[in-house]
Amino acid sequence: MDETTLRRQMRAFILNELVREPDYPLRDDEGIISSGLMDSFALAELGVFVEDAFDVYIPDADLTVAKMDSLNQMVARVWRDLPA
Amino acid sequence: MLIPATRTTFHTLLDARPLAEPSDAPAIIFVATDTEPVVVTRRALATAVTHHAAALHALGIQPGDLVLIAHTQNLAAVYAFWGALQLGAIPTLFPSLTEKLDAEVYRRNMAQLIDLSQVKVVLTSDDFAVTLREVTSCPVYGTSDLPLDVPSPSFTPPDPDSIAFLQHSSGTTGLQKGVALTHTAVLNQLAAYSQAIALHADDVVVSWLPLYHDMGLIAGFLLPLVQGLPLVLLSPFDWVQHPALLLQAIDRYRGTLCWLPNFAYNHCARRIRRRDKEAVSLASMRLFINCSEPVRHSSHQLFLDAFAAQGVTPDRLGVSYAMAENTFAVSQTLPGQPAPLDWIDGQLLAEQNVAQPVEPTQPEAVPLVSCGRPISGTAVAIVDEQGNPLLPRRVGEIVVRSDCMLTGYYRREDLRPFQHGWYHTGDRGYLADGELYVIGRSKDLIINAGKNIYPQDIEAVVNEVPGVYPGRAVAFGVPDEREGTELIAVVAEVETADSEQQNQIRLVIRQRVVVETAVSVSFVTLVPRHWLRKTSSGKIARAENRRKWLAERNAP
């Protein structure tokens, strides 16, 4: 999988499942939790999604608002550990 | 052990076992992501409490003074609470500032509460003390302001019938009600409730619940501490982001009792990773108790399916109905038995307020989970609008009378909680075979993730958003099967039909609501002028607009 595909899949998951507004024009660097688009429950859901979809386990210490607020941050964290 | 039979040997909360019998047994184990657990022995707790009481005394705080404690969930809050109790002052815990809430709004709410309740002193973190001093004339002390090294005077035990502490019950912003409870009432509750759950000397309580909430303060804090059982304490913010932490704590400390609001069953079942789940056992658990928002059969099923392999069985899922005004529990299901399930005709319930049993296979059948039987010392009745008692299986308002009831709302003599000795809960329900079934709220209150939310608070924020016709917005709860709670929907009338501008308005509505009220809106629907229906008196009709919104949403 390339980075663009990963980003597209994560964006779709966030908008469809977490923000619940599929057409929302989300910017890559936009604070998704700090802006109130989704609440901090969603971090745990994101953790489950990336384990199921990409077999990446993000430790709890990295599943925080500070480290996972924007699409850029989320994609970079998953990309780092994506199995080859 | 404090139970009704031993009740007379306890006089005040200061007879709590760790204070009365200090030892090296653990009183509190504080668990957090990414740091080592902190174990506080009974002896260490008793010492810290005495130091805090002495420090508050040295600062001039008197018995009977209201002490507001605003910390994140941590040991500083625990010591401040017990220190104030030992001094005979009246502690009350206030939610801490979250990442979402606007700091300005938070300070304003707190300043309002300080004025309204005549708070004498605020205890908080060093950082927050600095900014809070700007908005209130009331003395504010950070953790390092407390003179913890002063010698301790001898404290006179408080009168058992004096106010022990306040629990802040929900109310619209600025109108929070301080539920005043005496030592006697709290001990009566703890004795009766311990009996109801067959509390045992080997029990271990695990809790992430906030201490400013009745379930967190009474079940998840005072119960284990008074009884001398180990309390494994987590922070709610940590748990929401890392739900597996609860299971890891249960597994590591052989937890036996855990109270959870309904949404937490869904959160655990859906948002704990496979790897985390497979690494733990929940076999030590005696009871998970579902409490503080409407209980859903589907949430219990989801939880059982998710954690059967970890040792969770139906007889370990209990239910309680509770409220701050009754200290905590009103009723409890029998421990060791699955909560009774009542399959009733949903249509008859909605149309005629009757809970008619039907076969589960009938299309109109809906399952209602029992909240159990009243605990000893508490009586429950179901009444009609005139206050007349109703027959079993007739739905009406739930009213409660007990020996663990509030004394009154603090400094709010205008509010009269009792009518002919009964407290009117505002909740609707019915009794069947002695079991209490709760249907929902009489009013428009939304219960989202265990938190009571008044729609008018959200509407007030939305009405200020540029582009929304002032006074033409409505907020309501939408039950959500997936989340196991009510989600929040906002419908607002706007002038513009431009999709760019509408996107912008939707974003601003979400942002403003979260920073002003700390709740996230799940659905924002913008509609043209005159979409919303009004009542004959010209008010926005919430229930009717909710029905209209749901009908349009479900339309093909």
mmCIF file of C-alpha atoms in Angstrom, chain A residues 17-21 23-25 30 33-48 51-52 55-67, chain B residues 33-34 99-100 237 239-245 248 263 267 270-276 449 480 482-483 487 500 503 506-507 510-511 514-515 520-524:
data_model
loop_
_atom_site.group_PDB
_atom_site.id
_atom_site.type_symbol
_atom_site.label_atom_id
_atom_site.label_comp_id
_atom_site.label_asym_id
_atom_site.label_seq_id
_atom_site.Cartn_x
_atom_site.Cartn_y
_atom_site.Cartn_z
ATOM 1 C CA GLU A 17 -17.567 6.767 10.920
ATOM 2 C CA LEU A 18 -16.238 9.356 13.333
ATOM 3 C CA VAL A 19 -17.263 12.803 12.072
ATOM 4 C CA ARG A 20 -20.445 11.436 10.391
ATOM 5 C CA GLU A 21 -20.259 14.016 7.612
ATOM 6 C CA ASP A 23 -18.753 15.518 2.492
ATOM 7 C CA TYR A 24 -16.940 17.599 5.082
ATOM 8 C CA PRO A 25 -13.907 19.298 3.439
ATOM 9 C CA GLU A 30 -6.907 20.369 10.677
ATOM 10 C CA ILE A 33 -10.538 16.491 18.045
ATOM 11 C CA SER A 34 -9.439 19.915 19.271
ATOM 12 C CA SER A 35 -11.945 21.513 16.858
ATOM 13 C CA GLY A 36 -14.842 19.436 18.190
ATOM 14 C CA LEU A 37 -15.353 17.518 14.920
ATOM 15 C CA MET A 38 -15.016 14.282 16.845
ATOM 16 C CA ASP A 39 -14.641 13.530 20.540
ATOM 17 C CA SER A 40 -11.827 11.737 22.315
ATOM 18 C CA PHE A 41 -13.793 8.438 22.285
ATOM 19 C CA ALA A 42 -12.877 8.359 18.645
ATOM 20 C CA LEU A 43 -9.198 7.871 19.441
ATOM 21 C CA ALA A 44 -9.956 4.426 20.807
ATOM 22 C CA GLU A 45 -12.046 3.661 17.725
ATOM 23 C CA LEU A 46 -9.190 4.777 15.510
ATOM 24 C CA GLY A 47 -6.908 2.368 17.406
ATOM 25 C CA VAL A 48 -9.256 -0.542 16.640
ATOM 26 C CA GLU A 51 -5.401 -2.717 13.953
ATOM 27 C CA ASP A 52 -8.170 -4.351 11.920
ATOM 28 C CA ASP A 55 -2.525 -4.615 11.295
ATOM 29 C CA VAL A 56 -0.857 -1.693 13.065
ATOM 30 C CA TYR A 57 -0.990 -1.572 16.869
ATOM 31 C CA ILE A 58 -0.597 1.958 18.220
ATOM 32 C CA PRO A 59 0.277 1.806 21.930
ATOM 33 C CA ASP A 60 -2.058 3.709 24.261
ATOM 34 C CA ALA A 61 0.706 6.167 25.081
ATOM 35 C CA ASP A 62 0.567 7.364 21.447
ATOM 36 C CA LEU A 63 -3.240 7.480 21.236
ATOM 37 C CA THR A 64 -3.591 10.963 22.676
ATOM 38 C CA VAL A 65 -5.121 14.203 21.462
ATOM 39 C CA ALA A 66 -1.666 15.804 21.296
ATOM 40 C CA LYS A 67 -0.253 13.058 19.065
ATOM 41 C CA THR B 33 -1.400 4.954 30.983
ATOM 42 C CA ASP B 34 2.339 5.165 30.700
ATOM 43 C CA GLU B 99 -9.020 20.028 26.464
ATOM 44 C CA LYS B 100 -12.308 20.666 24.717
ATOM 45 C CA PHE B 237 -10.076 11.087 30.493
ATOM 46 C CA TRP B 239 -10.076 5.639 30.229
ATOM 47 C CA VAL B 240 -12.157 7.195 27.451
ATOM 48 C CA GLN B 241 -9.113 7.300 25.191
ATOM 49 C CA HIS B 242 -7.685 3.992 26.418
ATOM 50 C CA PRO B 243 -10.599 1.746 27.437
ATOM 51 C CA ALA B 244 -8.381 -1.349 27.729
ATOM 52 C CA LEU B 245 -6.807 0.243 30.808
ATOM 53 C CA GLN B 248 -5.842 -4.391 32.512
ATOM 54 C CA PHE B 263 -22.408 3.652 26.943
ATOM 55 C CA HIS B 267 -17.270 1.553 24.291
ATOM 56 C CA ARG B 270 -16.334 -1.900 20.259
ATOM 57 C CA ARG B 271 -13.189 0.013 21.039
ATOM 58 C CA ILE B 272 -10.794 -2.372 22.738
ATOM 59 C CA ARG B 273 -8.275 -3.908 20.422
ATOM 60 C CA ARG B 274 -8.052 -7.642 19.843
ATOM 61 C CA ARG B 275 -4.492 -7.761 21.166
ATOM 62 C CA ASP B 276 -5.438 -5.953 24.379
ATOM 63 C CA ALA B 449 -22.497 9.034 27.840
ATOM 64 C CA ASP B 480 -27.955 5.301 18.997
ATOM 65 C CA ARG B 482 -24.029 1.489 18.123
ATOM 66 C CA GLU B 483 -22.935 3.830 20.905
ATOM 67 C CA LEU B 487 -26.252 11.255 20.521
ATOM 68 C CA GLU B 500 -19.801 26.423 1.257
ATOM 69 C CA ASN B 503 -20.335 23.911 5.769
ATOM 70 C CA ARG B 506 -21.995 23.645 10.632
ATOM 71 C CA LEU B 507 -18.362 23.706 11.683
ATOM 72 C CA ARG B 510 -19.872 22.100 16.399
ATOM 73 C CA GLN B 511 -16.924 24.143 17.635
ATOM 74 C CA VAL B 514 -17.963 21.851 22.335
ATOM 75 C CA VAL B 515 -16.000 24.743 23.817
ATOM 76 C CA SER B 520 -19.840 16.948 21.027
ATOM 77 C CA VAL B 521 -22.717 17.330 18.589
ATOM 78 C CA SER B 522 -23.070 14.300 16.314
ATOM 79 C CA PHE B 523 -25.573 15.659 13.790
ATOM 80 C CA VAL B 524 -25.960 19.228 12.555
#
